[in-house]
Short mmCIF file of C-alpha atoms in Angstrom, two decimals:
data_model
loop_
_atom_site.label_atom_id
_atom_site.label_comp_id
_atom_site.label_asym_id
_atom_site.label_seq_id
_atom_site.Cartn_x
_atom_site.Cartn_y
_atom_site.Cartn_z
CA MET S 2 0.00 0.00 0.00
CA LYS S 3 1.12 3.53 -0.76
CA VAL S 4 -0.04 6.61 1.16
CA PHE S 5 0.96 10.09 0.06
CA THR S 6 -0.36 13.66 0.05
CA THR S 7 -0.29 15.85 -3.05
CA LEU S 8 -1.06 19.53 -3.61
CA LEU S 9 -4.04 20.00 -5.91
CA TYR S 10 -2.64 23.30 -7.23
CA ASP S 11 0.87 24.75 -7.30
CA ASN S 12 -0.31 28.07 -5.85
CA LYS S 13 -2.65 26.85 -3.07
CA PRO S 14 -0.58 25.14 -0.35
CA ASN S 15 -3.58 24.23 1.81
CA VAL S 16 -5.63 22.48 -0.88
CA SER S 17 -4.49 18.89 -1.23
CA TYR S 18 -5.54 15.26 -1.43
CA THR S 19 -4.24 12.17 0.32
CA SER S 20 -4.07 8.95 -1.68
CA TYR S 21 -4.41 5.46 -0.20
CA LEU S 22 -3.46 3.07 -2.99
CA HIS S 23 -3.24 -0.68 -3.34
CA GLU S 24 -0.15 -1.95 -5.13
CA GLY S 25 -0.41 -4.85 -7.53
CA SER S 26 0.84 -8.17 -6.19
CA GLU S 27 2.17 -11.11 -8.21
CA GLU S 28 0.43 -13.41 -5.71
CA ILE S 29 -2.97 -11.84 -6.29
CA ASP S 30 -3.28 -9.93 -9.56
CA LYS S 31 -0.42 -7.63 -10.47
CA ASP S 32 -2.42 -5.78 -13.13
CA ARG S 33 -5.74 -5.56 -11.31
CA GLN S 34 -7.76 -2.42 -11.90
CA PHE S 35 -9.51 -1.07 -8.82
CA PRO S 36 -12.58 1.12 -8.39
CA ALA S 37 -11.85 4.50 -6.83
CA MET S 38 -13.51 6.50 -4.06
CA ILE S 39 -13.11 10.22 -3.44
CA ILE S 40 -13.97 11.27 0.13
CA CYS S 41 -15.17 14.75 1.11
CA GLY S 42 -15.52 15.19 4.86
CA GLY S 43 -17.85 17.76 6.35
CA GLY S 44 -17.45 20.76 8.60
CA ALA S 45 -19.87 23.46 7.38
CA TYR S 46 -17.19 24.76 4.97
CA LEU S 47 -15.43 26.13 8.06
CA GLY S 48 -13.00 23.17 8.23
CA ILE S 49 -13.03 19.42 7.57
CA SER S 50 -13.65 16.80 10.26
CA ASP S 51 -10.88 14.23 10.77
CA ARG S 52 -13.61 11.73 11.72
CA GLU S 53 -14.87 11.78 8.14
CA LYS S 54 -11.48 11.43 6.49
CA GLU S 55 -9.01 8.64 7.32
CA PRO S 56 -11.47 6.29 9.12
CA VAL S 57 -13.65 6.37 6.01
CA ALA S 58 -10.62 6.01 3.75
CA LEU S 59 -9.49 2.86 5.55
CA HIS S 60 -13.00 1.40 5.28
CA TYR S 61 -13.04 1.79 1.51
CA LEU S 62 -9.41 0.76 1.11
CA GLN S 63 -10.23 -2.50 2.91
CA ALA S 64 -13.23 -2.92 0.59
CA GLY S 65 -10.94 -2.84 -2.44
CA PHE S 66 -10.96 0.79 -3.57
CA GLN S 67 -8.18 3.16 -4.47
CA VAL S 68 -9.05 6.01 -2.11
CA PHE S 69 -8.52 9.76 -2.25
CA VAL S 70 -9.35 12.15 0.61
CA LEU S 71 -9.84 15.71 -0.59
CA ASP S 72 -8.94 18.69 1.57
CA TYR S 73 -11.00 21.21 -0.39
CA GLN S 74 -11.05 24.93 0.36
CA THR S 75 -12.72 25.94 3.63
CA GLU S 76 -12.75 29.10 5.72
CA ALA S 77 -9.69 27.72 7.54
CA THR S 78 -7.65 27.10 4.40
CA GLY S 79 -8.77 29.35 1.56
CA ASN S 80 -11.77 30.90 -0.17
CA ALA S 81 -14.69 28.58 0.54
CA GLN S 82 -17.29 30.58 -1.40
CA TYR S 83 -19.27 28.58 -3.94
CA PRO S 84 -18.19 27.34 -6.48
CA ASN S 85 -14.55 27.18 -5.31
CA PRO S 86 -14.83 23.88 -3.37
CA LEU S 87 -16.71 22.38 -6.35
CA LEU S 88 -13.84 23.36 -8.64
CA ASP S 89 -11.48 21.59 -6.22
CA LEU S 90 -13.49 18.37 -6.40
CA ALA S 91 -13.85 18.57 -10.18
CA MET S 92 -10.11 19.14 -10.51
CA LEU S 93 -9.35 16.05 -8.43
CA MET S 94 -11.81 13.97 -10.45
CA LYS S 95 -10.09 15.11 -13.65
CA GLN S 96 -6.64 14.29 -12.29
CA ILE S 97 -7.69 10.82 -11.13
CA ARG S 98 -9.13 9.95 -14.53
CA LEU S 99 -6.01 11.23 -16.29
CA GLN S 100 -3.83 9.16 -13.92
CA GLY S 101 -6.15 6.15 -13.95
CA GLU S 102 -3.78 3.79 -15.72
CA THR S 103 -0.83 4.75 -13.50
CA TRP S 104 -2.88 4.25 -10.33
CA GLN S 105 -4.52 1.03 -11.60
CA ILE S 106 -8.00 2.55 -11.57
CA ASP S 107 -10.99 1.48 -13.63
CA ASN S 108 -12.12 4.87 -14.94
CA ASP S 109 -15.70 3.63 -15.26
CA LYS S 110 -15.86 2.87 -11.53
CA ILE S 111 -15.13 6.14 -9.74
CA ALA S 112 -17.47 7.01 -6.87
CA ILE S 113 -17.64 9.97 -4.53
CA ILE S 114 -18.79 10.11 -0.93
CA GLY S 115 -19.49 13.18 1.16
CA PHE S 116 -20.61 13.96 4.68
CA SER S 117 -22.71 17.00 5.62
CA ALA S 118 -21.09 19.97 3.81
CA GLY S 119 -18.91 17.45 1.98
CA ALA S 120 -22.10 15.76 0.82
CA ASN S 121 -23.37 19.12 -0.42
CA LEU S 122 -20.13 19.33 -2.39
CA CYS S 123 -20.50 15.81 -3.83
CA ALA S 124 -24.11 16.49 -4.79
CA GLN S 125 -22.96 19.63 -6.60
CA LEU S 126 -20.59 17.58 -8.75
CA ALA S 127 -23.34 15.01 -9.31
CA THR S 128 -25.68 17.69 -10.63
CA HIS S 129 -23.18 19.93 -12.48
CA TRP S 130 -20.55 17.56 -13.92
CA HIS S 131 -21.99 17.96 -17.44
CA ASN S 132 -21.99 21.79 -17.45
CA ARG S 133 -19.51 23.53 -19.74
CA TRP S 134 -18.64 26.19 -17.16
CA LEU S 135 -17.39 23.54 -14.75
CA ALA S 136 -15.20 21.81 -17.35
CA GLU S 137 -13.77 25.16 -18.41
CA GLY S 138 -13.12 26.02 -14.77
CA VAL S 139 -10.78 23.05 -14.41
CA GLY S 140 -9.14 23.41 -17.80
CA THR S 141 -10.76 20.68 -19.85
CA GLY S 142 -13.18 20.44 -22.72
CA ASP S 143 -14.21 16.90 -21.79
CA ASN S 144 -17.02 16.83 -19.24
CA GLN S 145 -16.90 13.03 -19.11
CA LEU S 146 -13.67 13.34 -17.11
CA LEU S 147 -15.71 14.94 -14.31
CA LYS S 148 -18.59 12.46 -14.10
CA PRO S 149 -18.94 10.39 -10.91
CA ASN S 150 -20.17 6.87 -11.64
CA ALA S 151 -21.90 6.63 -8.25
CA VAL S 152 -22.58 9.02 -5.38
CA ILE S 153 -22.96 8.45 -1.63
CA LEU S 154 -24.37 11.29 0.48
CA ALA S 155 -24.32 11.11 4.27
CA TYR S 156 -26.56 13.54 6.21
CA PRO S 157 -26.32 15.97 3.28
CA LEU S 158 -27.23 19.63 2.95
CA LEU S 159 -29.07 19.64 -0.37
CA ASP S 160 -31.31 22.70 -0.28
CA PHE S 161 -30.36 25.89 1.57
CA ILE S 162 -33.88 27.28 1.22
CA VAL S 163 -35.51 24.24 2.85
CA GLN S 164 -32.74 24.18 5.45
CA GLU S 165 -33.58 27.77 6.42
CA LYS S 166 -37.31 26.99 6.48
CA TYR S 167 -36.88 24.21 9.03
CA ALA S 168 -34.32 26.21 11.00
CA ASN S 169 -36.93 28.93 11.50
CA LEU S 170 -39.34 26.29 12.85
CA ASP S 171 -36.73 24.70 15.14
CA PRO S 172 -37.54 25.38 18.84
CA ARG S 173 -33.84 24.87 19.69
CA ILE S 174 -32.48 27.27 17.10
CA ASP S 175 -31.40 29.87 19.67
CA LEU S 176 -29.78 27.42 22.09
CA SER S 177 -26.00 27.09 22.25
CA LEU S 178 -24.37 24.19 20.45
CA SER S 179 -22.26 21.88 22.60
CA TYR S 180 -19.19 22.10 20.33
CA THR S 181 -19.15 25.88 19.72
CA ASP S 182 -19.64 29.03 21.76
CA THR S 183 -22.52 30.16 19.54
CA THR S 184 -26.19 29.38 19.09
CA LYS S 185 -27.32 27.09 16.31
CA ARG S 186 -28.81 30.09 14.47
CA ASP S 187 -25.54 32.03 14.59
CA PHE S 188 -23.52 28.97 13.59
CA MET S 189 -25.71 28.35 10.54
CA HIS S 190 -25.68 32.01 9.56
CA HIS S 191 -21.89 32.20 9.78
CA ALA S 192 -21.45 29.02 7.74
CA ASN S 193 -23.84 30.38 5.10
CA LYS S 194 -21.88 33.63 4.85
CA VAL S 195 -18.65 31.68 4.38
CA PHE S 196 -20.09 29.56 1.58
CA LEU S 197 -22.67 31.85 -0.03
CA GLY S 198 -21.16 35.28 0.61
CA LYS S 199 -21.81 37.90 3.26
CA GLU S 200 -24.89 39.38 1.57
CA TYR S 201 -26.39 36.17 0.20
CA THR S 202 -29.84 36.19 -1.40
CA GLU S 203 -32.45 33.51 -2.00
CA ASN S 204 -31.20 33.21 -5.58
CA ARG S 205 -27.70 32.61 -4.28
CA MET S 206 -29.03 29.96 -1.88
CA LYS S 207 -30.76 28.22 -4.77
CA GLU S 208 -27.62 28.43 -6.93
CA ALA S 209 -25.67 26.43 -4.32
CA SER S 210 -28.48 23.91 -3.67
CA PRO S 211 -28.05 20.67 -5.67
CA TYR S 212 -31.76 19.84 -5.38
CA TYR S 213 -32.68 22.43 -8.01
CA PHE S 214 -30.23 20.98 -10.55
CA LEU S 215 -31.21 17.32 -10.44
CA SER S 216 -31.68 15.88 -13.92
CA GLY S 217 -31.59 12.66 -15.88
CA LYS S 218 -27.81 13.10 -16.01
CA THR S 219 -27.43 12.80 -12.23
CA PRO S 220 -25.54 9.58 -11.39
CA PRO S 221 -27.05 6.81 -9.22
CA THR S 222 -27.12 8.05 -5.64
CA PHE S 223 -27.22 6.49 -2.16
CA LEU S 224 -28.40 8.77 0.64
CA TRP S 225 -28.64 8.27 4.38
CA THR S 226 -29.52 10.43 7.33
CA THR S 227 -31.29 10.17 10.69
CA ALA S 228 -34.72 11.35 11.80
CA GLN S 229 -33.11 12.98 14.85
CA ASP S 230 -30.64 15.14 12.89
CA ASP S 231 -31.41 18.67 14.05
CA LEU S 232 -28.48 20.41 12.36
CA VAL S 233 -29.02 19.43 8.71
CA TYR S 234 -32.73 18.73 8.58
CA PRO S 235 -33.52 15.30 7.07
CA GLN S 236 -36.53 16.46 5.05
CA GLN S 237 -34.02 17.52 2.38
CA CYS S 238 -33.04 13.89 1.78
CA LEU S 239 -36.65 12.86 1.31
CA ARG S 240 -37.30 15.59 -1.25
CA TYR S 241 -34.07 14.83 -3.10
CA ALA S 242 -34.79 11.11 -3.32
CA ASN S 243 -38.38 11.75 -4.39
CA LYS S 244 -37.26 14.04 -7.21
CA MET S 245 -34.69 11.46 -8.34
CA MET S 246 -37.47 8.87 -8.52
CA GLU S 247 -39.60 11.27 -10.58
CA LEU S 248 -36.65 11.66 -12.95
CA GLY S 249 -36.14 7.91 -13.20
CA VAL S 250 -32.60 8.07 -11.78
CA PRO S 251 -31.50 5.13 -9.57
CA VAL S 252 -31.62 6.15 -5.90
CA GLU S 253 -31.47 4.44 -2.52
CA LEU S 254 -32.43 6.23 0.71
CA HIS S 255 -32.05 5.15 4.35
CA LEU S 256 -33.61 7.20 7.15
CA PHE S 257 -32.44 5.80 10.49
CA GLU S 258 -34.64 6.39 13.52
CA GLU S 259 -31.98 7.49 16.00
CA GLY S 260 -28.70 9.35 15.87
CA GLN S 261 -27.41 12.90 15.92
CA HIS S 262 -25.74 14.76 13.08
CA GLY S 263 -22.20 13.86 12.11
CA LEU S 264 -22.05 10.14 12.94
CA SER S 265 -19.51 9.29 10.21
CA LEU S 266 -19.08 5.48 10.27
CA GLY S 267 -21.05 5.26 13.51
CA THR S 268 -18.26 3.17 15.05
CA TYR S 269 -15.51 3.39 17.67
CA GLN S 270 -12.95 3.76 14.88
CA ALA S 271 -14.50 7.07 13.86
CA SER S 272 -15.14 8.48 17.35
CA GLY S 273 -14.18 8.12 20.99
CA ASP S 274 -17.49 9.74 21.94
CA LEU S 275 -20.21 7.20 22.71
CA THR S 276 -22.91 9.56 21.41
CA LEU S 277 -21.34 9.24 17.95
CA GLN S 278 -21.35 5.44 17.99
CA ASN S 279 -24.54 3.80 16.77
CA ALA S 280 -24.66 0.16 15.69
CA ASP S 281 -27.92 0.61 13.79
CA VAL S 282 -26.65 3.56 11.79
CA ALA S 283 -23.31 1.81 11.17
CA GLN S 284 -25.21 -0.56 8.88
CA TRP S 285 -25.06 2.12 6.20
CA GLN S 286 -21.50 1.01 5.42
CA ASN S 287 -22.51 -2.43 4.13
CA LEU S 288 -25.68 -1.11 2.53
CA ALA S 289 -23.63 1.40 0.55
CA LEU S 290 -21.16 -1.29 -0.50
CA ARG S 291 -24.05 -3.40 -1.81
CA PHE S 292 -25.26 -0.35 -3.74
CA LEU S 293 -21.77 0.05 -5.23
CA HIS S 294 -21.57 -3.65 -6.09
CA ARG S 295 -24.78 -3.30 -8.11
CA ARG S 296 -23.26 -0.40 -10.03
CA PHE S 297 -19.76 -1.78 -10.51
CA VAL S 298 -20.47 -5.56 -10.57
CA GLU S 299 -16.95 -6.61 -9.57
CA PHE S 300 -14.50 -5.19 -7.05
#
């Protein structure tokens, strides 16, 4: 196995990706081609959670993927305003496809997985990969280089307008969050300003909401969330999956009864905090692998 970190751009020292790669073995299959998985952890575009990076990478590495963890631009590392993080993800997708032979990757089996804000980012690529402006933004005329073959979205933010609607109905919106020194309302507002701009409008919210750009070109998608998530409201997942069904695009949705936002794998490996360990929710890992097996047949 090889593990290494690479800058995504020469002029942005904080935007990088870490590769976890199998090496061909004479005892197994020296020339085997592997599926690939790009991982985008969450963090409200303020930073990226470690819990949604390497633990997830090791899970997919063990499952037989070549894995890439993207450290896209956030408030902590660069300009996180939309569409900059999307350009980061599209650039990595392009680079992986161009290096596919070198890294022993089957270019028809490249999936992306995102958590929370990272899932918003993955859903953006899923709904915009075919747009000319995105290809031009990463220096290619070939949109097929940017297409994910499958998408996994964990507790995703998919519609900023619906998110704001349910936030305004939330009786706990003005209570302090346990992991910050701000209220939930102030936390959400700050995160929105970072991603949408200081004077964001409803049109800007819609522009950054993947829900409004779903189409027949959206790749097969697996979504999961919990009914108790009170930070990224789960109604967004239901609407997204319903619209995918209306469009005739393959979709699988799991709404788990219990569990707070940000569970990652739902296991000890991804958290030392018992509130973030949930054996029922942890089932999403195998369910998602079955979904990928149906798409990719062999891996």
